[in-house]
CSV table of C-alpha atoms in Angstrom, one decimal:
chain,number,residue,atom,x,y,z
A,1,MET,CA,-0.2,-0.1,0.1
A,2,ASN,CA,3.3,2.4,0.4
A,3,LEU,CA,2.5,3.6,-3.8
A,4,PHE,CA,-1.1,4.7,-2.9
A,5,GLN,CA,0.4,6.8,0.0
A,6,ASP,CA,3.2,8.1,-2.4
A,7,ALA,CA,0.3,7.8,-4.9
A,8,LEU,CA,-1.5,10.5,-2.4
A,9,ALA,CA,1.4,12.3,-1.0
A,10,TRP,CA,2.1,12.9,-5.1
A,11,LEU,CA,-1.8,14.3,-5.2
A,12,THR,CA,-1.4,16.8,-2.2
A,13,ASP,CA,1.7,17.8,-3.5
A,14,PRO,CA,1.7,21.8,-3.7
A,15,GLU,CA,3.4,21.3,-7.3
A,16,ARG,CA,0.4,20.2,-8.5
A,17,SER,CA,-1.1,23.4,-8.8
A,18,ALA,CA,1.5,25.4,-9.6
A,19,GLY,CA,4.1,23.5,-11.9
A,20,PRO,CA,4.0,22.7,-15.7
A,21,ASN,CA,1.3,20.0,-15.3
A,22,PRO,CA,-1.1,21.6,-13.0
A,23,LEU,CA,-4.1,19.6,-11.3
A,24,VAL,CA,-6.6,21.8,-12.1
A,25,ASP,CA,-6.5,22.7,-15.8
A,26,ARG,CA,-5.6,18.7,-16.5
A,27,ILE,CA,-9.1,17.9,-14.9
A,28,GLY,CA,-10.9,21.4,-16.9
A,29,GLU,CA,-9.3,20.0,-19.9
A,30,HIS,CA,-10.9,16.7,-19.5
A,31,LEU,CA,-14.6,17.4,-18.4
A,32,TRP,CA,-14.0,20.0,-21.5
A,33,TYR,CA,-13.8,17.1,-24.3
A,34,THR,CA,-16.5,15.2,-21.7
A,35,LEU,CA,-19.2,18.6,-22.3
A,36,LEU,CA,-18.5,19.9,-25.6
A,37,ALA,CA,-18.8,15.6,-26.7
A,38,LEU,CA,-22.1,14.9,-24.9
A,39,VAL,CA,-23.9,17.8,-26.4
A,40,VAL,CA,-22.6,17.2,-30.0
A,41,SER,CA,-23.3,13.7,-29.7
A,42,ALA,CA,-26.8,14.6,-28.0
A,43,LEU,CA,-27.8,17.3,-31.0
A,44,ILE,CA,-27.3,14.6,-33.8
A,45,ALA,CA,-28.6,11.6,-31.1
A,46,ILE,CA,-31.6,12.6,-29.0
A,47,PRO,CA,-33.7,14.1,-32.2
A,48,LEU,CA,-32.9,10.6,-34.6
A,49,GLY,CA,-33.6,8.4,-31.9
A,50,TYR,CA,-37.3,10.4,-30.6
A,51,LEU,CA,-37.5,9.8,-34.6
A,52,ILE,CA,-36.9,6.2,-34.8
A,53,GLY,CA,-38.5,5.7,-31.3
A,54,HIS,CA,-41.8,7.2,-32.9
A,55,THR,CA,-42.4,6.1,-35.7
A,56,GLY,CA,-40.7,2.6,-35.2
A,57,ARG,CA,-38.9,2.7,-38.3
A,58,GLY,CA,-35.0,2.2,-38.2
A,59,ARG,CA,-34.7,0.0,-35.1
A,60,GLN,CA,-32.0,-1.9,-37.0
A,61,LEU,CA,-29.5,1.1,-37.3
A,62,ALA,CA,-29.9,1.5,-33.2
A,63,VAL,CA,-28.6,-2.0,-32.7
A,64,LEU,CA,-25.9,-1.9,-35.5
A,65,GLY,CA,-24.7,1.1,-34.2
A,66,SER,CA,-24.0,-0.1,-30.2
A,67,GLY,CA,-22.7,-2.8,-31.7
A,68,ALA,CA,-20.2,-0.7,-33.9
A,69,ALA,CA,-19.6,1.5,-31.2
A,70,ARG,CA,-18.4,-1.9,-28.9
A,71,ALA,CA,-16.3,-3.8,-31.7
A,72,LEU,CA,-14.5,-0.5,-32.6
A,73,PRO,CA,-10.9,-0.4,-30.3
A,74,SER,CA,-11.1,3.4,-29.5
A,75,LEU,CA,-7.5,4.1,-29.2
A,76,GLY,CA,-7.4,2.6,-33.2
A,77,LEU,CA,-9.8,5.5,-33.9
A,78,LEU,CA,-8.2,7.8,-32.0
A,79,THR,CA,-4.7,6.8,-33.3
A,80,ILE,CA,-6.0,6.6,-37.2
A,81,PHE,CA,-8.5,10.1,-37.0
A,82,THR,CA,-5.3,12.0,-35.8
A,83,LEU,CA,-3.5,11.2,-38.2
A,84,LEU,CA,-5.6,11.2,-41.4
A,85,VAL,CA,-5.8,15.0,-39.6
A,86,GLY,CA,-2.5,15.7,-38.8
A,87,VAL,CA,-0.8,15.5,-35.6
A,88,GLY,CA,-1.8,19.3,-35.3
A,89,ASN,CA,-5.6,18.9,-35.6
A,90,ALA,CA,-5.4,16.4,-32.8
A,91,GLN,CA,-8.2,18.1,-30.7
A,92,VAL,CA,-10.9,18.1,-34.2
A,93,ALA,CA,-9.6,14.3,-34.7
A,94,ALA,CA,-10.0,13.2,-30.8
A,95,ILE,CA,-14.1,15.5,-30.4
A,96,ALA,CA,-15.2,13.4,-34.1
A,97,VAL,CA,-14.0,9.8,-32.4
A,98,PHE,CA,-15.6,10.7,-29.0
A,99,VAL,CA,-18.9,11.7,-31.0
A,100,ILE,CA,-18.6,8.9,-32.8
A,101,LEU,CA,-18.7,6.2,-29.5
A,102,GLY,CA,-20.9,8.7,-27.9
A,103,VAL,CA,-24.0,8.9,-30.0
A,104,PRO,CA,-25.0,5.0,-30.4
A,105,SER,CA,-25.9,5.3,-26.4
A,106,ILE,CA,-27.6,8.3,-26.3
A,107,LEU,CA,-29.6,7.2,-29.6
A,108,ALA,CA,-30.4,3.5,-28.0
A,109,GLY,CA,-31.8,5.3,-24.9
A,110,ALA,CA,-34.0,8.1,-26.3
A,111,TYR,CA,-35.5,5.0,-28.8
A,112,ALA,CA,-35.9,3.0,-26.0
A,113,GLY,CA,-37.3,5.8,-23.3
A,114,VAL,CA,-40.0,6.9,-26.6
A,115,GLU,CA,-41.3,3.3,-27.2
A,116,ALA,CA,-40.5,2.0,-23.9
A,117,VAL,CA,-44.4,4.3,-23.3
A,118,ASP,CA,-47.7,2.2,-23.1
A,119,ARG,CA,-48.5,2.3,-26.1
A,120,THR,CA,-52.1,3.1,-24.5
A,121,VAL,CA,-51.1,6.4,-23.0
A,122,VAL,CA,-49.9,6.9,-26.8
A,123,ASP,CA,-53.5,6.3,-28.2
A,124,ALA,CA,-55.1,7.9,-25.4
A,125,ALA,CA,-53.2,11.2,-26.3
A,126,ARG,CA,-54.0,10.5,-30.2
A,127,ALA,CA,-57.8,10.5,-28.9
A,128,MET,CA,-57.5,13.9,-26.9
A,129,GLY,CA,-56.3,15.4,-30.4
A,130,MET,CA,-53.1,16.1,-29.8
A,131,THR,CA,-50.9,15.5,-33.2
A,132,GLU,CA,-48.2,13.5,-33.1
A,133,THR,CA,-45.6,16.1,-32.7
A,134,GLN,CA,-47.6,17.4,-29.1
A,135,ILE,CA,-47.5,13.6,-28.6
A,136,LEU,CA,-43.8,13.5,-29.4
A,137,PHE,CA,-42.7,16.3,-26.8
A,138,ARG,CA,-45.2,15.6,-24.3
A,139,VAL,CA,-45.7,12.5,-23.7
A,140,GLU,CA,-43.3,10.3,-25.4
A,141,ALA,CA,-40.6,12.6,-24.0
A,142,PRO,CA,-40.8,12.2,-20.6
A,143,LEU,CA,-42.1,10.0,-20.0
A,144,GLY,CA,-38.7,8.7,-21.6
A,145,LEU,CA,-36.8,11.2,-19.9
A,146,PRO,CA,-35.4,8.4,-17.6
A,147,LEU,CA,-33.6,6.2,-20.5
A,148,LEU,CA,-32.8,9.1,-21.7
A,149,LEU,CA,-30.4,9.5,-19.0
A,150,GLY,CA,-29.1,6.5,-18.9
A,151,GLY,CA,-27.8,6.3,-22.2
A,152,LEU,CA,-26.3,9.9,-21.8
A,153,ARG,CA,-24.9,8.5,-18.3
A,154,SER,CA,-23.0,5.5,-20.4
A,155,ALA,CA,-22.2,7.8,-23.7
A,156,ALA,CA,-20.7,10.2,-20.8
A,157,LEU,CA,-18.5,7.5,-19.1
A,158,GLN,CA,-17.1,6.1,-23.0
A,159,ILE,CA,-15.7,10.1,-23.8
A,160,ILE,CA,-14.5,10.1,-20.2
A,161,ALA,CA,-12.8,6.8,-20.2
A,162,THR,CA,-11.7,7.5,-24.2
A,163,ALA,CA,-10.3,10.7,-23.4
A,164,VAL,CA,-7.8,9.1,-21.0
A,165,LEU,CA,-6.5,7.8,-24.2
A,166,ALA,CA,-6.2,11.5,-26.0
A,167,ALA,CA,-3.0,12.3,-24.1
A,168,TYR,CA,-1.7,9.3,-26.4
A,169,VAL,CA,-2.3,11.7,-29.5
A,170,GLY,CA,-0.7,15.0,-27.5
A,171,LEU,CA,-3.8,16.4,-25.9
A,172,GLY,CA,-3.4,15.7,-22.4
A,173,GLY,CA,-6.7,15.6,-20.1
A,174,LEU,CA,-5.8,13.9,-17.2
A,175,GLY,CA,-4.6,10.2,-19.2
A,176,ILE,CA,-1.2,12.4,-19.6
A,177,TYR,CA,0.0,11.4,-16.1
A,178,ILE,CA,-0.8,8.1,-16.8
A,179,GLN,CA,1.0,8.0,-20.2
A,180,ARG,CA,4.2,10.7,-18.4
A,181,GLY,CA,4.2,8.0,-15.6
A,182,ILE,CA,5.1,5.2,-17.8
A,183,SER,CA,7.3,6.3,-20.0
A,184,LEU,CA,8.9,8.0,-16.8
A,185,ARG,CA,8.4,4.6,-14.7
A,186,THR,CA,7.0,7.4,-12.1
A,187,TYR,CA,4.5,5.4,-9.7
A,188,ASP,CA,3.4,8.3,-7.4
A,189,GLU,CA,2.5,10.0,-10.6
A,190,MET,CA,0.8,6.5,-12.5
A,191,LEU,CA,-0.9,5.9,-9.5
A,192,GLY,CA,-2.7,9.9,-9.2
A,193,GLY,CA,-3.5,10.4,-12.4
A,194,ALA,CA,-5.3,7.2,-12.3
A,195,ILE,CA,-6.9,7.5,-9.0
A,196,LEU,CA,-8.4,11.1,-10.6
A,197,ILE,CA,-9.3,9.6,-13.3
A,198,VAL,CA,-12.1,6.9,-11.4
A,199,LEU,CA,-12.9,10.1,-8.4
A,200,LEU,CA,-14.0,12.3,-11.3
A,201,ALA,CA,-15.9,9.0,-13.6
A,202,LEU,CA,-17.7,8.0,-10.5
A,203,ALA,CA,-18.5,11.8,-9.9
A,204,VAL,CA,-19.7,12.5,-12.8
A,205,ASP,CA,-21.6,8.4,-12.8
A,206,ALA,CA,-23.2,9.5,-9.3
A,207,LEU,CA,-24.4,13.0,-11.0
A,208,PHE,CA,-26.3,11.0,-13.7
A,209,ALA,CA,-27.7,8.7,-10.8
A,210,ILE,CA,-29.3,11.2,-9.8
A,211,GLY,CA,-30.4,12.5,-12.4
A,212,GLU,CA,-31.9,9.5,-13.5
A,213,ARG,CA,-34.0,8.8,-9.8
A,214,VAL,CA,-35.0,12.7,-9.8
A,215,ALA,CA,-36.6,12.0,-13.5
A,216,ARG,CA,-38.3,8.9,-12.4
A,217,ARG,CA,-39.8,10.6,-9.5
A,218,ALA,CA,-41.2,13.4,-11.6
A,219,ILE,CA,-43.6,11.0,-13.7
A,220,GLY,CA,-44.6,8.4,-11.2
A,221,SER,CA,-43.6,4.9,-12.0
A,222,GLY,CA,-41.7,5.4,-15.2
A,223,PRO,CA,-42.0,3.5,-18.6
A,224,THR,CA,-40.0,1.4,-17.8
A,225,ARG,CA,-41.8,-1.3,-15.2
A,226,SER,CA,-44.1,-3.5,-17.5
A,227,ARG,CA,-47.8,-3.1,-16.5
A,228,PRO,CA,-49.8,-5.9,-15.4
A,229,ARG,CA,-51.6,-7.9,-17.9
A,230,PRO,CA,-55.6,-8.0,-17.2
A,231,ASP,CA,-56.0,-11.3,-17.9
A,232,ARG,CA,-53.2,-12.7,-16.6
A,233,PRO,CA,-53.2,-12.8,-11.9
A,234,GLU,CA,-50.5,-10.3,-10.9
A,235,PRO,CA,-46.9,-12.3,-10.4
A,236,LEU,CA,-46.6,-13.4,-7.1
A,237,THR,CA,-44.6,-11.2,-4.6
A,238,THR,CA,-41.1,-12.9,-3.0
A,239,ASP,CA,-42.9,-12.9,0.0
A,240,GLN,CA,-45.7,-15.3,-1.0
A,241,GLN,CA,-43.9,-17.5,-3.3
A,242,SER,CA,-41.3,-18.1,-0.2
A,243,THR,CA,-44.7,-18.6,1.8
A,244,LEU,CA,-45.8,-21.1,-1.9
A,245,GLU,CA,-42.6,-23.2,-0.5
A,246,GLU,CA,-43.2,-23.6,2.7
A,247,ILE,CA,-46.4,-24.6,2.4
A,248,ARG,CA,-45.4,-27.2,-0.2
B,1,MET,CA,-1.5,-2.0,-48.7
B,2,ASN,CA,2.8,-2.2,-49.4
B,3,TRP,CA,2.6,-2.3,-45.5
B,4,VAL,CA,0.4,-5.6,-45.6
B,5,ALA,CA,2.2,-7.2,-48.0
B,6,ALA,CA,5.4,-6.6,-45.9
B,7,ASN,CA,3.9,-7.8,-42.5
B,8,LEU,CA,1.7,-10.5,-43.1
B,9,ASP,CA,3.8,-12.4,-40.5
B,10,LEU,CA,3.3,-10.1,-37.6
B,11,ILE,CA,-0.7,-8.9,-38.1
B,12,VAL,CA,-1.4,-13.3,-37.7
B,13,GLU,CA,0.7,-13.1,-35.2
B,14,LEU,CA,-0.7,-10.2,-33.5
B,15,THR,CA,-4.0,-11.8,-33.7
B,16,LEU,CA,-3.6,-15.2,-32.6
B,17,THR,CA,-2.3,-13.8,-29.4
B,18,HIS,CA,-4.8,-10.7,-29.6
B,19,ALA,CA,-7.6,-13.5,-29.9
B,20,ARG,CA,-5.6,-15.8,-27.5
B,21,LEU,CA,-5.7,-12.9,-24.4
B,22,SER,CA,-9.0,-12.0,-24.8
B,23,LEU,CA,-10.9,-16.1,-24.6
B,24,LEU,CA,-9.9,-16.0,-21.1
B,25,PRO,CA,-11.9,-12.6,-19.7
B,26,ILE,CA,-14.4,-13.6,-21.7
B,27,LEU,CA,-15.0,-17.5,-20.5
B,28,ILE,CA,-14.2,-16.2,-16.7
B,29,GLY,CA,-17.2,-13.8,-16.9
B,30,PHE,CA,-19.2,-15.9,-17.8
B,31,VAL,CA,-18.3,-18.6,-15.1
B,32,ILE,CA,-18.5,-16.4,-12.0
B,33,ALA,CA,-21.1,-14.4,-13.5
B,34,VAL,CA,-23.9,-16.7,-13.9
B,35,PRO,CA,-23.6,-17.6,-9.9
B,36,LEU,CA,-23.5,-14.1,-8.8
B,37,GLY,CA,-26.6,-13.6,-11.0
B,38,ALA,CA,-28.4,-16.3,-9.9
B,39,PHE,CA,-27.4,-15.0,-6.0
B,40,ALA,CA,-28.6,-11.4,-6.8
B,41,TRP,CA,-32.1,-12.2,-8.8
B,42,ARG,CA,-32.6,-15.3,-5.8
B,43,PHE,CA,-31.2,-12.8,-2.6
B,44,ARG,CA,-33.5,-9.4,-2.4
B,45,TRP,CA,-31.2,-8.5,0.0
B,46,ALA,CA,-28.3,-9.3,-2.0
B,47,ARG,CA,-29.6,-7.8,-5.1
B,48,GLY,CA,-28.6,-3.9,-4.7
B,49,LEU,CA,-25.9,-4.2,-3.0
B,50,THR,CA,-24.1,-6.9,-5.8
B,51,LEU,CA,-25.7,-4.5,-8.6
B,52,THR,CA,-25.0,-1.5,-7.0
B,53,VAL,CA,-20.8,-3.1,-7.0
B,54,VAL,CA,-20.5,-4.3,-10.1
B,55,GLY,CA,-22.3,-1.1,-11.6
B,56,LEU,CA,-19.9,1.1,-10.1
B,57,LEU,CA,-16.9,-1.0,-11.5
B,58,TYR,CA,-18.3,-0.4,-14.7
B,59,THR,CA,-17.3,2.8,-14.2
B,60,ILE,CA,-14.1,2.8,-14.0
B,61,PRO,CA,-12.3,3.9,-17.4
B,62,SER,CA,-10.0,1.0,-18.4
B,63,LEU,CA,-6.2,2.4,-18.1
B,64,ALA,CA,-7.1,3.4,-15.4
B,65,LEU,CA,-7.8,0.0,-14.2
B,66,PHE,CA,-5.1,-1.2,-15.7
B,67,VAL,CA,-2.2,1.4,-13.3
B,68,LEU,CA,-4.5,0.7,-10.5
B,69,LEU,CA,-4.7,-3.3,-10.2
B,70,PRO,CA,-1.4,-4.5,-10.2
B,71,PRO,CA,-0.7,-2.6,-6.8
B,72,ILE,CA,-3.9,-3.3,-5.2
B,73,ILE,CA,-3.7,-7.5,-5.6
B,74,GLY,CA,0.4,-7.7,-5.9
B,75,ILE,CA,1.4,-8.7,-9.6
B,76,SER,CA,4.1,-6.4,-10.9
B,77,PHE,CA,2.6,-3.8,-13.5
B,78,LEU,CA,4.0,-5.5,-16.6
B,79,SER,CA,2.6,-8.6,-16.1
B,80,GLU,CA,-0.2,-9.8,-18.9
B,81,LEU,CA,-2.2,-11.1,-15.7
B,82,ASN,CA,-2.8,-7.6,-14.9
B,83,VAL,CA,-4.7,-7.4,-18.4
B,84,THR,CA,-6.5,-10.2,-18.2
B,85,ILE,CA,-7.8,-10.1,-14.7
B,86,ALA,CA,-8.9,-6.4,-15.2
B,87,LEU,CA,-10.6,-7.7,-18.4
B,88,SER,CA,-12.6,-10.2,-16.2
B,89,ILE,CA,-13.2,-8.2,-13.9
B,90,TYR,CA,-15.2,-5.8,-16.3
B,91,ALA,CA,-16.5,-8.8,-17.9
B,92,VAL,CA,-17.5,-10.0,-14.5
B,93,ALA,CA,-19.6,-6.2,-14.3
B,94,LEU,CA,-21.2,-6.7,-17.0
B,95,MET,CA,-22.9,-10.5,-17.4
B,96,THR,CA,-24.0,-10.4,-13.4
B,97,ARG,CA,-26.3,-7.6,-14.2
B,98,SER,CA,-26.8,-9.4,-17.7
B,99,ALA,CA,-27.2,-12.6,-15.9
B,100,THR,CA,-29.9,-11.0,-13.1
B,101,GLU,CA,-32.1,-9.4,-16.1
B,102,ALA,CA,-31.4,-12.9,-17.8
B,103,LEU,CA,-32.9,-14.7,-14.9
B,104,GLU,CA,-36.1,-12.1,-14.5
B,105,SER,CA,-37.4,-12.5,-17.9
B,106,VAL,CA,-38.7,-16.0,-17.3
B,107,ASP,CA,-42.9,-15.6,-17.0
B,108,PRO,CA,-43.2,-16.0,-13.7
B,109,ASP,CA,-46.3,-18.2,-15.1
B,110,VAL,CA,-44.3,-20.5,-16.2
B,111,ARG,CA,-42.4,-21.2,-13.0
B,112,GLY,CA,-45.5,-21.0,-11.0
B,113,ALA,CA,-46.7,-24.1,-13.5
B,114,ALA,CA,-43.1,-25.7,-13.2
B,115,ALA,CA,-43.8,-24.9,-9.3
B,116,ALA,CA,-47.3,-26.6,-9.6
B,117,MET,CA,-45.8,-29.5,-11.5
B,118,GLY,CA,-43.9,-30.4,-8.2
B,119,TYR,CA,-40.3,-28.6,-9.1
B,120,SER,CA,-38.1,-28.2,-6.1
B,121,GLY,CA,-36.7,-24.8,-6.1
B,122,TRP,CA,-33.3,-26.4,-7.1
B,123,GLY,CA,-34.7,-28.0,-10.0
B,124,ARG,CA,-36.5,-26.1,-10.9
B,125,PHE,CA,-33.7,-23.4,-11.3
B,126,TRP,CA,-31.5,-26.0,-13.1
B,127,ALA,CA,-34.4,-27.9,-15.6
B,128,VAL,CA,-37.2,-24.4,-15.9
B,129,ASP,CA,-35.1,-20.8,-15.0
B,130,LEU,CA,-31.7,-21.5,-16.3
B,131,PRO,CA,-32.6,-22.9,-19.2
B,132,LEU,CA,-35.5,-20.9,-20.2
B,133,ALA,CA,-32.5,-17.4,-19.1
B,134,GLY,CA,-30.6,-19.1,-21.7
B,135,PRO,CA,-31.6,-16.4,-24.3
B,136,VAL,CA,-30.7,-13.0,-22.8
B,137,LEU,CA,-27.2,-15.1,-21.1
B,138,LEU,CA,-26.7,-15.1,-24.8
B,139,ALA,CA,-27.1,-11.5,-25.8
B,140,GLY,CA,-25.0,-10.4,-22.9
B,141,LEU,CA,-22.2,-13.0,-22.9
B,142,ARG,CA,-22.0,-11.4,-26.6
B,143,VAL,CA,-22.2,-8.0,-25.5
B,144,VAL,CA,-18.8,-9.0,-23.1
B,145,SER,CA,-17.3,-10.8,-25.8
B,146,VAL,CA,-17.6,-7.7,-27.9
B,147,SER,CA,-16.2,-5.2,-25.4
B,148,THR,CA,-13.3,-8.0,-24.9
B,149,VAL,CA,-12.4,-8.2,-27.8
B,150,SER,CA,-12.3,-4.7,-27.9
B,151,LEU,CA,-11.1,-3.4,-24.8
B,152,VAL,CA,-7.6,-5.6,-25.2
B,153,THR,CA,-6.1,-3.3,-27.7
B,154,VAL,CA,-6.1,-0.8,-24.5
B,155,GLY,CA,-3.7,-3.2,-23.1
B,156,VAL,CA,-1.2,-2.4,-24.9
B,157,LEU,CA,-0.5,0.8,-23.0
B,158,VAL,CA,1.3,-1.2,-20.0
B,159,GLY,CA,2.5,-3.3,-21.9
B,160,SER,CA,0.3,-6.2,-23.1
B,161,ARG,CA,1.3,-7.6,-26.9
B,162,ASN,CA,-2.1,-7.3,-29.1
B,163,LEU,CA,-3.7,-5.4,-32.0
B,164,GLY,CA,-3.2,-2.7,-29.9
B,165,TYR,CA,0.6,-2.9,-30.9
B,166,LEU,CA,-0.5,-1.4,-34.7
B,167,PHE,CA,-2.3,1.6,-33.4
B,168,LEU,CA,0.8,2.9,-31.4
B,169,ASN,CA,3.4,1.5,-34.0
B,170,GLY,CA,1.8,3.8,-37.2
B,171,LEU,CA,1.2,6.5,-34.8
B,172,GLN,CA,4.9,6.7,-34.2
B,173,ARG,CA,5.1,6.0,-37.7
B,174,GLY,CA,2.7,7.8,-39.5
B,175,ILE,CA,1.1,4.4,-41.2
B,176,VAL,CA,-2.3,4.4,-41.7
B,177,ALA,CA,-2.7,1.0,-43.0
B,178,GLU,CA,-1.0,-0.2,-40.1
B,179,ILE,CA,-3.3,0.9,-37.7
B,180,ALA,CA,-6.4,0.5,-40.4
B,181,THR,CA,-5.4,-2.9,-39.9
B,182,GLY,CA,-5.1,-3.0,-36.3
B,183,ILE,CA,-8.8,-1.8,-36.3
B,184,VAL,CA,-10.2,-4.2,-38.7
B,185,MET,CA,-8.2,-7.0,-37.4
B,186,THR,CA,-10.1,-6.5,-33.8
B,187,VAL,CA,-13.5,-6.0,-35.7
B,188,VAL,CA,-13.1,-9.3,-37.5
B,189,ILE,CA,-12.3,-11.5,-34.3
B,190,ALA,CA,-15.1,-9.9,-32.5
B,191,VAL,CA,-17.0,-10.7,-35.2
B,192,VAL,CA,-16.0,-14.4,-35.5
B,193,PHE,CA,-16.5,-14.8,-32.0
B,194,ASP,CA,-20.3,-13.2,-32.2
B,195,LEU,CA,-21.3,-15.6,-34.3
B,196,LEU,CA,-19.4,-18.7,-33.1
B,197,LEU,CA,-21.4,-17.2,-29.9
B,198,ALA,CA,-24.2,-16.9,-31.9
B,199,LEU,CA,-24.2,-20.8,-32.8
B,200,ALA,CA,-23.1,-22.4,-29.5
B,201,GLY,CA,-26.1,-20.4,-28.6
B,202,ARG,CA,-28.3,-22.0,-31.1
B,203,LEU,CA,-26.8,-25.7,-31.0
B,204,VAL,CA,-27.3,-25.4,-27.1
B,205,MET,CA,-30.9,-23.5,-27.0
B,206,PRO,CA,-32.4,-25.1,-30.2
B,207,TRP,CA,-35.8,-23.4,-29.9
B,208,THR,CA,-34.6,-20.3,-29.9
B,209,ARG,CA,-34.6,-20.9,-32.7
B,210,GLY,CA,-38.3,-19.8,-34.3
B,211,ALA,CA,-40.6,-18.0,-32.1
B,212,ASP,CA,-39.5,-16.3,-29.5
B,213,GLY,CA,-41.2,-15.6,-25.8
B,214,GLY,CA,-41.5,-11.7,-26.2
B,215,ARG,CA,-40.2,-11.0,-22.0
B,216,THR,CA,-36.6,-13.0,-23.2
B,217,ARG,CA,-36.8,-11.2,-26.4
B,218,ARG,CA,-37.0,-7.8,-25.2
B,219,ALA,CA,-34.6,-8.4,-22.5
B,220,ALA,CA,-32.3,-9.5,-25.0
B,221,ARG,CA,-33.0,-6.2,-27.6
B,222,ARG,CA,-32.1,-3.9,-24.2
B,223,ILE,CA,-29.2,-5.6,-23.1
B,224,ALA,CA,-27.6,-5.6,-26.6
B,225,LEU,CA,-28.6,-2.0,-26.7
B,226,THR,CA,-27.6,-0.4,-24.0
B,227,GLU,CA,-25.0,-2.0,-22.2
B,228,GLY,CA,-20.9,-1.8,-22.0
B,229,PRO,CA,-18.2,-1.3,-20.5
B,230,ALA,CA,-16.0,2.1,-21.3
């Protein structure tokens, strides 16, 4: 555990705020890349996801996108895009890669959120005379919000993780401490950087978790819970099941 | 293309090593996660804790885990075990959640019918719950497989030799074809693994070929859409 003490000492060293590689700058860079890429991804993915969810057309696209985002190695995309646009424009390359990896999760969240809305609710809205646009924005979008937030959450984590690799194409961010630490064999720096990255990811994750919870509460039980089928009895609760098992 | 022709041996060697490195975490993930997922599904009190812990585990970015793991478990930083264990952790984290959802996707009416026919808890698990959860388990395993194959490449940054080597080397030497080859071969491995898993699924679960239960199909699609570590 001595290594971790060294890492903590490294993190709290006054040099971290004054030296050539101040922590605040690197954290700021990391968050800035993440936010920028997340916003661009959302602008592309949410309208597309709503379109797919509302019309029910193009589902294959959503599934294909998710598969591709998982299969494509982020380090490979980052290096090849950097070479293609030139090392001087590595920032553009990196943001493009973050967006490519961020879009599918958000698209899936937007689409799944709309699709999970009870069809009888949508029919009721239609019967009340709502236009299709009204149905989308006043019924489907609010009810699908928790799942959309879930998609944004996965995308944000994916982007944060990929932004760690951005140091290898010369872009800074928190990955720079790991990159330097590995090449210079400065383990305190390497571990300190890794700890910061984990904390950042956990913090962003927690933020989205709270958002999801608030959204779920705001819309009541939420669209993800399947409605009880009127023609069949409710499934047994765990208590009832164990009682049943005791009787037998 | 000249680069590819001149380096066929290297490409083949790295592809085979990459496939070998990916295999173990996928298997370990499945073997550990199914009992863990079943445990979380069966005992309500264990569920929240288990799912929270696995959820937090795959929040950790891969490079950070590769760096933090060796001092925690006391292995050498450059050991090949490092990448294998880290990726197994992701696989377990991902698969446990899928396994819990898979078992939940089994129609309660069917479980009730099995109980009425006299199945005991344990017998019903093997004969009813597990087979019926199969398609969703398979969907989860396919997600694990594709993500693992892709994540192995990050291991090159901590000294693991795999297709990721082509990314770093290609960047340093400015050879686009080299990086492109690395990406293509990674995807090829992922697709081959995926096809093999799909085939194995058909052999083990011949009943899934035709009409599928709506519940399980929805759960399987949800996993295929949304799960994945970073």
